[in-house]
PDB file of C-alpha atoms in Angstrom:
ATOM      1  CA  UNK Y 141    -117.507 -35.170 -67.424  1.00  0.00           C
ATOM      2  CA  UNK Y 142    -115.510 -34.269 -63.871  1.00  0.00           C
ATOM      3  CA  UNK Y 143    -114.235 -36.804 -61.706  1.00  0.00           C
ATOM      4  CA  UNK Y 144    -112.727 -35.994 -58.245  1.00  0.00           C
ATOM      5  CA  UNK Y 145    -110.161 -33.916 -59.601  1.00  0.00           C
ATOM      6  CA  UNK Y 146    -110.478 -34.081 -63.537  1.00  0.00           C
ATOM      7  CA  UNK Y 147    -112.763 -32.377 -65.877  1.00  0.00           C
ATOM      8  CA  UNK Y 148    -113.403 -33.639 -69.326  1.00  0.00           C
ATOM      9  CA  UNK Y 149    -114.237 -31.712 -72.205  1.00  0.00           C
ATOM     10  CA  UNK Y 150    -115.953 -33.533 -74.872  1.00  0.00           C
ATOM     11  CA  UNK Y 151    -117.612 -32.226 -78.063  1.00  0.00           C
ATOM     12  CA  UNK Y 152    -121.034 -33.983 -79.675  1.00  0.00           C
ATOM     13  CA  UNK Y 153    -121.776 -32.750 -82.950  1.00  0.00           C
ATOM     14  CA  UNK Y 154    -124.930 -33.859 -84.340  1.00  0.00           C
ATOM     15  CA  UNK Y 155    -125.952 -34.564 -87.739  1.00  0.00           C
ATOM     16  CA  UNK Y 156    -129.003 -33.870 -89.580  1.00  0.00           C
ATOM     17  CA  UNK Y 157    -129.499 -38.081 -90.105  1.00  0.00           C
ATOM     18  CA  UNK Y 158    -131.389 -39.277 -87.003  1.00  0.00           C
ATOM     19  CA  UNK Y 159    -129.070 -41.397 -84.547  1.00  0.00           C
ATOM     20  CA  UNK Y 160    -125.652 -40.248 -86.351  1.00  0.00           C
ATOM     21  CA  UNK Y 161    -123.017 -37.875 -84.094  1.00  0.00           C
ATOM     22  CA  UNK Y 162    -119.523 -38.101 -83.587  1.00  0.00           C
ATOM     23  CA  UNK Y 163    -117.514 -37.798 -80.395  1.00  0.00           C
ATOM     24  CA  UNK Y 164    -114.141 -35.993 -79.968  1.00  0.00           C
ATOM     25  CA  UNK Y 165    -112.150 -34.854 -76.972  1.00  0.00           C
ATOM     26  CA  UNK Y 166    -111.425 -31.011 -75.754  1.00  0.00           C
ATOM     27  CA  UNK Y 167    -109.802 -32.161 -72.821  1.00  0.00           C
ATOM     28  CA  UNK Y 168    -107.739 -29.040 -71.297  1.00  0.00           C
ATOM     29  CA  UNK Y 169    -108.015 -30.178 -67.534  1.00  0.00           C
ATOM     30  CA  UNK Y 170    -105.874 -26.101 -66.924  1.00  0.00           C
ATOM     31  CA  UNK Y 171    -108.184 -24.089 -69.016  1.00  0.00           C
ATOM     32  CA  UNK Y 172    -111.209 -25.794 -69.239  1.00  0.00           C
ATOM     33  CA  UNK Y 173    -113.614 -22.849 -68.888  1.00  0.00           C
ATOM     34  CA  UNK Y 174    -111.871 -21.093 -71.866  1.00  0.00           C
ATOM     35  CA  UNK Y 175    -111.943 -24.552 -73.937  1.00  0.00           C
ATOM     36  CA  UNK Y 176    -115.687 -24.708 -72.882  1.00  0.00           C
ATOM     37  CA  UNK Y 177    -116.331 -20.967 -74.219  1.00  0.00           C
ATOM     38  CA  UNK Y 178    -114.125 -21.688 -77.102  1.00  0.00           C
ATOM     39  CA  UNK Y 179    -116.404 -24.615 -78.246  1.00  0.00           C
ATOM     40  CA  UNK Y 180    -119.927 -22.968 -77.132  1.00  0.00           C
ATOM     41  CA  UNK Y 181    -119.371 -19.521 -78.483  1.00  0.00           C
ATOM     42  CA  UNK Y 182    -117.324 -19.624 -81.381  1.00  0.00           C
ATOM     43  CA  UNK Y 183    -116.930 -22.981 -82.845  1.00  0.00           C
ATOM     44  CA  UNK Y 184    -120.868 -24.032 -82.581  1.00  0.00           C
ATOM     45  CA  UNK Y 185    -121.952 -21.177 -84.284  1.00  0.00           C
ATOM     46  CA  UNK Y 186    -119.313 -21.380 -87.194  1.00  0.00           C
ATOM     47  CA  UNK Y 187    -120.114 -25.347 -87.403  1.00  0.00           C
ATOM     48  CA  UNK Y 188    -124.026 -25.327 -87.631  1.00  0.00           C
ATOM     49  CA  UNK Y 189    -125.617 -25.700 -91.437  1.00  0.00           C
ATOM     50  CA  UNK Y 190    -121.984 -26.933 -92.388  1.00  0.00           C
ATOM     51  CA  UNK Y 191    -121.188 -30.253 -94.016  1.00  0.00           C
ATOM     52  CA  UNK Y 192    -119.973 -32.578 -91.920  1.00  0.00           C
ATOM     53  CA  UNK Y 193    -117.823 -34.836 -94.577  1.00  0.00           C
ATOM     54  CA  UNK Y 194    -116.120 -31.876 -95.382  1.00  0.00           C
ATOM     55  CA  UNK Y 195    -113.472 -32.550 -92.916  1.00  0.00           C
ATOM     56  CA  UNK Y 196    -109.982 -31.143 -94.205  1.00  0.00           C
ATOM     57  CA  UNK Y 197    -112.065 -27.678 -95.747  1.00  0.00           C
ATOM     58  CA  UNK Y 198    -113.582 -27.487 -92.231  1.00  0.00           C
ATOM     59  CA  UNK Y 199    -110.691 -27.577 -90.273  1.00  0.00           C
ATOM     60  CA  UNK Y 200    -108.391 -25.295 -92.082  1.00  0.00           C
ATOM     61  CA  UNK Y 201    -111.627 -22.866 -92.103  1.00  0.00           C
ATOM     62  CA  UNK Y 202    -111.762 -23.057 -88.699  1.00  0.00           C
ATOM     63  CA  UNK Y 203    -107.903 -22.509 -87.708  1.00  0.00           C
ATOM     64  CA  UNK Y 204    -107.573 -19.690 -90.036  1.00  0.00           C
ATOM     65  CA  UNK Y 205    -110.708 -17.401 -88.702  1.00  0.00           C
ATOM     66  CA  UNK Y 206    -108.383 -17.065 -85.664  1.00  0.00           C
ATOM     67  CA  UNK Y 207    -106.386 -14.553 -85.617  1.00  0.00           C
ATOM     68  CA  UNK Y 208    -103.423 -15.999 -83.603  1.00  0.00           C
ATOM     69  CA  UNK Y 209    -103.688 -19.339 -84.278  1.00  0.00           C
ATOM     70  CA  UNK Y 210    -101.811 -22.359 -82.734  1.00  0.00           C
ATOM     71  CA  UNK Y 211    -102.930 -21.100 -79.561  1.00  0.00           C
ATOM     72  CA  UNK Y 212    -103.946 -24.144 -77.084  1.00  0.00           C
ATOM     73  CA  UNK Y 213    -107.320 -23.190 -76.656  1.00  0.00           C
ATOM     74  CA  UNK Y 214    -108.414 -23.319 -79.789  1.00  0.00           C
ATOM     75  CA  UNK Y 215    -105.980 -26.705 -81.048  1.00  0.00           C
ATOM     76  CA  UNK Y 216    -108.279 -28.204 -78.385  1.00  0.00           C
ATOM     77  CA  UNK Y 217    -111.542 -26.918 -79.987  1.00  0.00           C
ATOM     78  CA  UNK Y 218    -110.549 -27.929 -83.483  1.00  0.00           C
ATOM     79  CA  UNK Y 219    -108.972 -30.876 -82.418  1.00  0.00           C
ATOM     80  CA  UNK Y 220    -112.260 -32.455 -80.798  1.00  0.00           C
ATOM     81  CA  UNK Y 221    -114.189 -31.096 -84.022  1.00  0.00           C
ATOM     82  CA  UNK Y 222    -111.435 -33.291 -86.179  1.00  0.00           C
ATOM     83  CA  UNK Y 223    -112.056 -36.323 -83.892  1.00  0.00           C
ATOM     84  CA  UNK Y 224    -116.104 -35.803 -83.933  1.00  0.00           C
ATOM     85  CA  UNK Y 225    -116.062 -35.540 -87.548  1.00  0.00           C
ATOM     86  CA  UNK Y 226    -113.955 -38.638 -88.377  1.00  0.00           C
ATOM     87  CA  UNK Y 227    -116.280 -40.155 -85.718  1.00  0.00           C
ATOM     88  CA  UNK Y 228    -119.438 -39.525 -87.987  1.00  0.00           C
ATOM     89  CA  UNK Y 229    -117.572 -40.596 -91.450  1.00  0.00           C
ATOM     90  CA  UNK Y 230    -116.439 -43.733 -89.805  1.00  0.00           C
ATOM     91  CA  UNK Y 231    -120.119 -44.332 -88.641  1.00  0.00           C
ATOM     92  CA  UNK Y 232    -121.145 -43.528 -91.836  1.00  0.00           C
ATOM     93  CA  UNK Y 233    -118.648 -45.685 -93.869  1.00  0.00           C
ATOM     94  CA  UNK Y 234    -119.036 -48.683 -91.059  1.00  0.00           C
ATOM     95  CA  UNK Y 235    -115.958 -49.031 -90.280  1.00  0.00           C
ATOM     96  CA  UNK Y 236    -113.616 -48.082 -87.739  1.00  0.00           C
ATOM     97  CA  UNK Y 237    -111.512 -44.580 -88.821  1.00  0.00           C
ATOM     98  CA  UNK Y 238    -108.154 -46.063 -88.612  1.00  0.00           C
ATOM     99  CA  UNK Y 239    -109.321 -48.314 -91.438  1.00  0.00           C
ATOM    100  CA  UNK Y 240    -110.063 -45.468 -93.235  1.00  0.00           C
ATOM    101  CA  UNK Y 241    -106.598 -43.703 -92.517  1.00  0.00           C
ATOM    102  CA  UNK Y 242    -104.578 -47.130 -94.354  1.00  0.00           C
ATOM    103  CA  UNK Y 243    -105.564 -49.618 -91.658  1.00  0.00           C
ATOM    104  CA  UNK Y 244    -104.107 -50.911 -88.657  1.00  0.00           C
ATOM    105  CA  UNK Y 245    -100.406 -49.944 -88.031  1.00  0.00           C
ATOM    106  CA  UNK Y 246     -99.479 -51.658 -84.886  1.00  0.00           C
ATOM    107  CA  UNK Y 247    -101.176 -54.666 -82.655  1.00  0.00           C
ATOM    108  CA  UNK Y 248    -100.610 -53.004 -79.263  1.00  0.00           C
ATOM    109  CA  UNK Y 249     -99.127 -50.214 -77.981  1.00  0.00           C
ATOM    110  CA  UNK Y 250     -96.787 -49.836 -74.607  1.00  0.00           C
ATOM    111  CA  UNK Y 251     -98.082 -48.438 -72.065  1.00  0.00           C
ATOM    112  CA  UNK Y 252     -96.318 -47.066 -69.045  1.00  0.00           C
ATOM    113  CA  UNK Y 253     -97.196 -46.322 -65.392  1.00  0.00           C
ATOM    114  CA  UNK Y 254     -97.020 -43.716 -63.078  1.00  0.00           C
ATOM    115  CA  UNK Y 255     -95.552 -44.271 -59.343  1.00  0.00           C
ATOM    116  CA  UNK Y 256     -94.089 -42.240 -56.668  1.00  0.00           C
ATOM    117  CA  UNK Y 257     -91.916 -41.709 -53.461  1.00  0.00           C
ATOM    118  CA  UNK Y 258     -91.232 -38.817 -51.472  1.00  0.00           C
ATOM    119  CA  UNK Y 259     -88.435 -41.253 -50.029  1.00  0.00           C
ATOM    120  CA  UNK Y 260     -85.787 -43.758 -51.471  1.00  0.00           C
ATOM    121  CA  UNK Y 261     -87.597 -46.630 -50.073  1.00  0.00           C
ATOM    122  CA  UNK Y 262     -90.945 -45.242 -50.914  1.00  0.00           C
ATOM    123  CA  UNK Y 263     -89.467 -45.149 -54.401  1.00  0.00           C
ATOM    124  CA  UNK Y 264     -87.838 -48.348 -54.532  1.00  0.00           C
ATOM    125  CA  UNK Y 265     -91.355 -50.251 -53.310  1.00  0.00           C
ATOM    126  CA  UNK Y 266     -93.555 -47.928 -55.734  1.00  0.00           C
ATOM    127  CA  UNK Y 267     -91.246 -49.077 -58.918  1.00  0.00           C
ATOM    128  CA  UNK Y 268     -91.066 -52.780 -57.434  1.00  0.00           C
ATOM    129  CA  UNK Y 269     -94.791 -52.910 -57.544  1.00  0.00           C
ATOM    130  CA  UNK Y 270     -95.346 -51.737 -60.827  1.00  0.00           C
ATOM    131  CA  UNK Y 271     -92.315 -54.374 -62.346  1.00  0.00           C
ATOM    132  CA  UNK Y 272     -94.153 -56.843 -60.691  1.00  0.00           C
ATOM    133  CA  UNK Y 273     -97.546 -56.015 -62.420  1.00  0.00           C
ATOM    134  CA  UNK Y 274     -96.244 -56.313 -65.889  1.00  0.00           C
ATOM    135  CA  UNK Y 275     -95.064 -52.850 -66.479  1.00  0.00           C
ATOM    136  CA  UNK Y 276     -91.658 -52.320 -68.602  1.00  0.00           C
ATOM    137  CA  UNK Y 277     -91.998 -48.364 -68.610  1.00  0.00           C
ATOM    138  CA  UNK Y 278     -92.143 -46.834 -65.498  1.00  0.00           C
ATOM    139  CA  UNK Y 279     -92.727 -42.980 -64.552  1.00  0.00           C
ATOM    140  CA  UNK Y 280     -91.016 -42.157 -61.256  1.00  0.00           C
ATOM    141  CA  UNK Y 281     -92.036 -38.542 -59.116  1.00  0.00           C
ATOM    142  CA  UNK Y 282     -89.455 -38.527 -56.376  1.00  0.00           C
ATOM    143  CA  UNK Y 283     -88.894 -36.394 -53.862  1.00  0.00           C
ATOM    144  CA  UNK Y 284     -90.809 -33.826 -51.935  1.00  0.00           C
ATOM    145  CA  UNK Y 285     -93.533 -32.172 -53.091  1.00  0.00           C
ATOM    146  CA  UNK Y 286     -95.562 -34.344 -54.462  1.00  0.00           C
ATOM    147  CA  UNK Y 287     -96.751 -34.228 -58.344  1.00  0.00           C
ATOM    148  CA  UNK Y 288     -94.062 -32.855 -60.335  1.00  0.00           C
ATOM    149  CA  UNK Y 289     -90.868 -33.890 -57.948  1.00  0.00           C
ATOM    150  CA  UNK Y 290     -90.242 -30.391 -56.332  1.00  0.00           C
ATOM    151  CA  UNK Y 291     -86.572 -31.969 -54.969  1.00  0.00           C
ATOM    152  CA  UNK Y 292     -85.577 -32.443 -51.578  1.00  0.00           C
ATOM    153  CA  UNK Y 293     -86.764 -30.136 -49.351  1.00  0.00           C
ATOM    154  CA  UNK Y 294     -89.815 -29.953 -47.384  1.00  0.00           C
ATOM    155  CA  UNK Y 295     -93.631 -28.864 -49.519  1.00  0.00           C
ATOM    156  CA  UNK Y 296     -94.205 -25.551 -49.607  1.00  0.00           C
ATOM    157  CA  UNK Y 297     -90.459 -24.272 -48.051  1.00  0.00           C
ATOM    158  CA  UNK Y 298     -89.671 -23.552 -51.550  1.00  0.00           C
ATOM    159  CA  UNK Y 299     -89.169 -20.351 -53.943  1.00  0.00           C
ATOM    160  CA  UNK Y 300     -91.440 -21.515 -56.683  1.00  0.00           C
ATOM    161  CA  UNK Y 301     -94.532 -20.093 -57.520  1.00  0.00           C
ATOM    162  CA  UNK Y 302     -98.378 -20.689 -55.916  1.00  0.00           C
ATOM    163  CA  UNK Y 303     -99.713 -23.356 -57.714  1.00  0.00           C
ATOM    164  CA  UNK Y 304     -96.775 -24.331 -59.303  1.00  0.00           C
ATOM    165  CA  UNK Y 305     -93.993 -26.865 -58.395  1.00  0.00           C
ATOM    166  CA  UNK Y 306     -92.985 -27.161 -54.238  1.00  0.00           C
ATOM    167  CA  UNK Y 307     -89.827 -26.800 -53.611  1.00  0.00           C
ATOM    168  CA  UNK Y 308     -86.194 -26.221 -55.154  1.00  0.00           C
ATOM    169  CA  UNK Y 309     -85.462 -29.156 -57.823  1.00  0.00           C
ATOM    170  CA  UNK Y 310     -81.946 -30.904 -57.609  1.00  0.00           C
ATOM    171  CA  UNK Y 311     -79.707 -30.754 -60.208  1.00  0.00           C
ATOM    172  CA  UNK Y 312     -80.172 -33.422 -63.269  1.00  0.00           C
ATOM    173  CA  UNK Y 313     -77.137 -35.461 -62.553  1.00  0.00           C
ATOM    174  CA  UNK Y 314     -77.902 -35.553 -58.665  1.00  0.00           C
ATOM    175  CA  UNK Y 315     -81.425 -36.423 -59.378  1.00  0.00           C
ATOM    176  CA  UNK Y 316     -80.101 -39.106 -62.368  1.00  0.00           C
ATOM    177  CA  UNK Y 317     -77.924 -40.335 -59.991  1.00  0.00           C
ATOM    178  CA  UNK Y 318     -80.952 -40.874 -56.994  1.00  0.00           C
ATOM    179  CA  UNK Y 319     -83.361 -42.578 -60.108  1.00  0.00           C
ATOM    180  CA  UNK Y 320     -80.279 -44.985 -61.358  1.00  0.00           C
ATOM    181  CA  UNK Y 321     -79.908 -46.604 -57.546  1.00  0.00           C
ATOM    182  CA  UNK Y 322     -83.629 -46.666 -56.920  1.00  0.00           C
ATOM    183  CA  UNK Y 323     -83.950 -48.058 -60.060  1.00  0.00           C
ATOM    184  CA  UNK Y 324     -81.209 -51.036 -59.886  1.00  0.00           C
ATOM    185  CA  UNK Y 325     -82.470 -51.289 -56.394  1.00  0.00           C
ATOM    186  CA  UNK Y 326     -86.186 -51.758 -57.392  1.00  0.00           C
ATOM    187  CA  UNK Y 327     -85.363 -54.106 -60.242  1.00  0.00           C
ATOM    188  CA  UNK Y 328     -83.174 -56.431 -57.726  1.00  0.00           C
ATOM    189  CA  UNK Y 329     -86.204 -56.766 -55.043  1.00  0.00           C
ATOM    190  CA  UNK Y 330     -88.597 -57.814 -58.375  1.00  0.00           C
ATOM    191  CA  UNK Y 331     -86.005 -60.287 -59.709  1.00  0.00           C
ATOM    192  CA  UNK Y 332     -86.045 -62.148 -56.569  1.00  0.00           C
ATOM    193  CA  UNK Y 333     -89.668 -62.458 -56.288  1.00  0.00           C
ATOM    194  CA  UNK Y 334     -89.739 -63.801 -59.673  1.00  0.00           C
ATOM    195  CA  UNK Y 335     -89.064 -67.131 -61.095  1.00  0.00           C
ATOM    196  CA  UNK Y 336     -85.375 -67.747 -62.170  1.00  0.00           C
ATOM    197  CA  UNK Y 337     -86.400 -68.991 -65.858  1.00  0.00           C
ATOM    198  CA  UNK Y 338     -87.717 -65.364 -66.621  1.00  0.00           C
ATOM    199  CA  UNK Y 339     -86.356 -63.674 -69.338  1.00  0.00           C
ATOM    200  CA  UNK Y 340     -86.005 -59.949 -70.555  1.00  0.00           C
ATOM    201  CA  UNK Y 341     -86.629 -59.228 -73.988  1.00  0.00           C
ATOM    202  CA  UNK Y 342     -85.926 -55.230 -75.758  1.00  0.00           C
ATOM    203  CA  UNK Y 343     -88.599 -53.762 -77.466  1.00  0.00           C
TER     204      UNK Y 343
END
């Protein structure tokens, strides 16, 4: 799958049983031609004529025939053959796999969102906007450069690499110091706009 900017990797692996497959995800949105080889050349051979409810014997098999293993690449590979797998045993079983892993453990999970500002007030409205959408955890990029902070200074005037992060970063306590009065400021413009019986609660 590729969006805009985004490539997805996923792996089908399909079983000798008409209509049953499982799904998992190789997403490596750096390296996705080498996760692509990975699965294509190497790990579709090893898997074909192999039993698929083997799960455990076929995923130590598989991170052992590497020779240096651990390596991202192939933790993606074996990772989507994991999920597939489980996918087909759950399909198989009828259930869903978490209830065959000891059943549900929680009955939602936080989720946070992502929001930035190349300025203070471009900050202070991006963080507003999310508080006032629901969110309680809130990733902030500020400064220049765009994805990945960067600091201060203007895109591209910095020393870092091609590719890599613009600009010279501040130091943490300067930047800590930036994100605490964005922050407060931010969470005073959303307390006004909200009604005065609200309450906060800590999770």
């Amino acid at each position: 799958m590729q969006a805009a900017n985004y490539r997805w990797v996923f792996l089908k692996i399909i079983t000798s049983e008409d209509g049953l497959y499982g799904i998992g995800s190789a997403n490596d949105n750096y390296q996705t031609a080498a996760v692509i080889s990975a699965l294509e050349k190497n790990l579709k051979p090893f898997l074909i004529g192999k039993d698929p409810d083997r799960i455990e014997d076929l995923w130590q098999a598989a991170n052992y025939r590497t020779y240096w293993r651990g390596g991202p690449v192939n933790n993606k590979a074996i990772a989507a053959m994991d999920e597939a797998l489980w996918d087909i045993k759950g399909k198989r079983a009828g259930m869903p796999v978490y209830e065959m892993l000891g059943g549900r453990a929680h009955d939602a999970v936080a989720c946070y969102d992502h929001v930035s500002g190349r300025t203070k007030e471009q900050a202070v409205d991006a963080v507003a906007k999310s508080l006032a959408s629901g969110f309680r955890h809130i990733r902030l990029q500020y400064g220049e450069g765009g994805y990945g902070g960067g600091g201060f200074i203007p895109a591209n005037q910095g020393n870092r690499a091609e590719g890599g992060y613009q600009g010279q970063a501040l130091t943490t306590i300067s930047t800590w110091k930036r994100f605490r009065r964005c922050l407060s400021m931010s969470a005073q413009r959303w307390a006004l706009n909200r009604s005065s019986s609200t309450t906060f609660t800590r999770n």
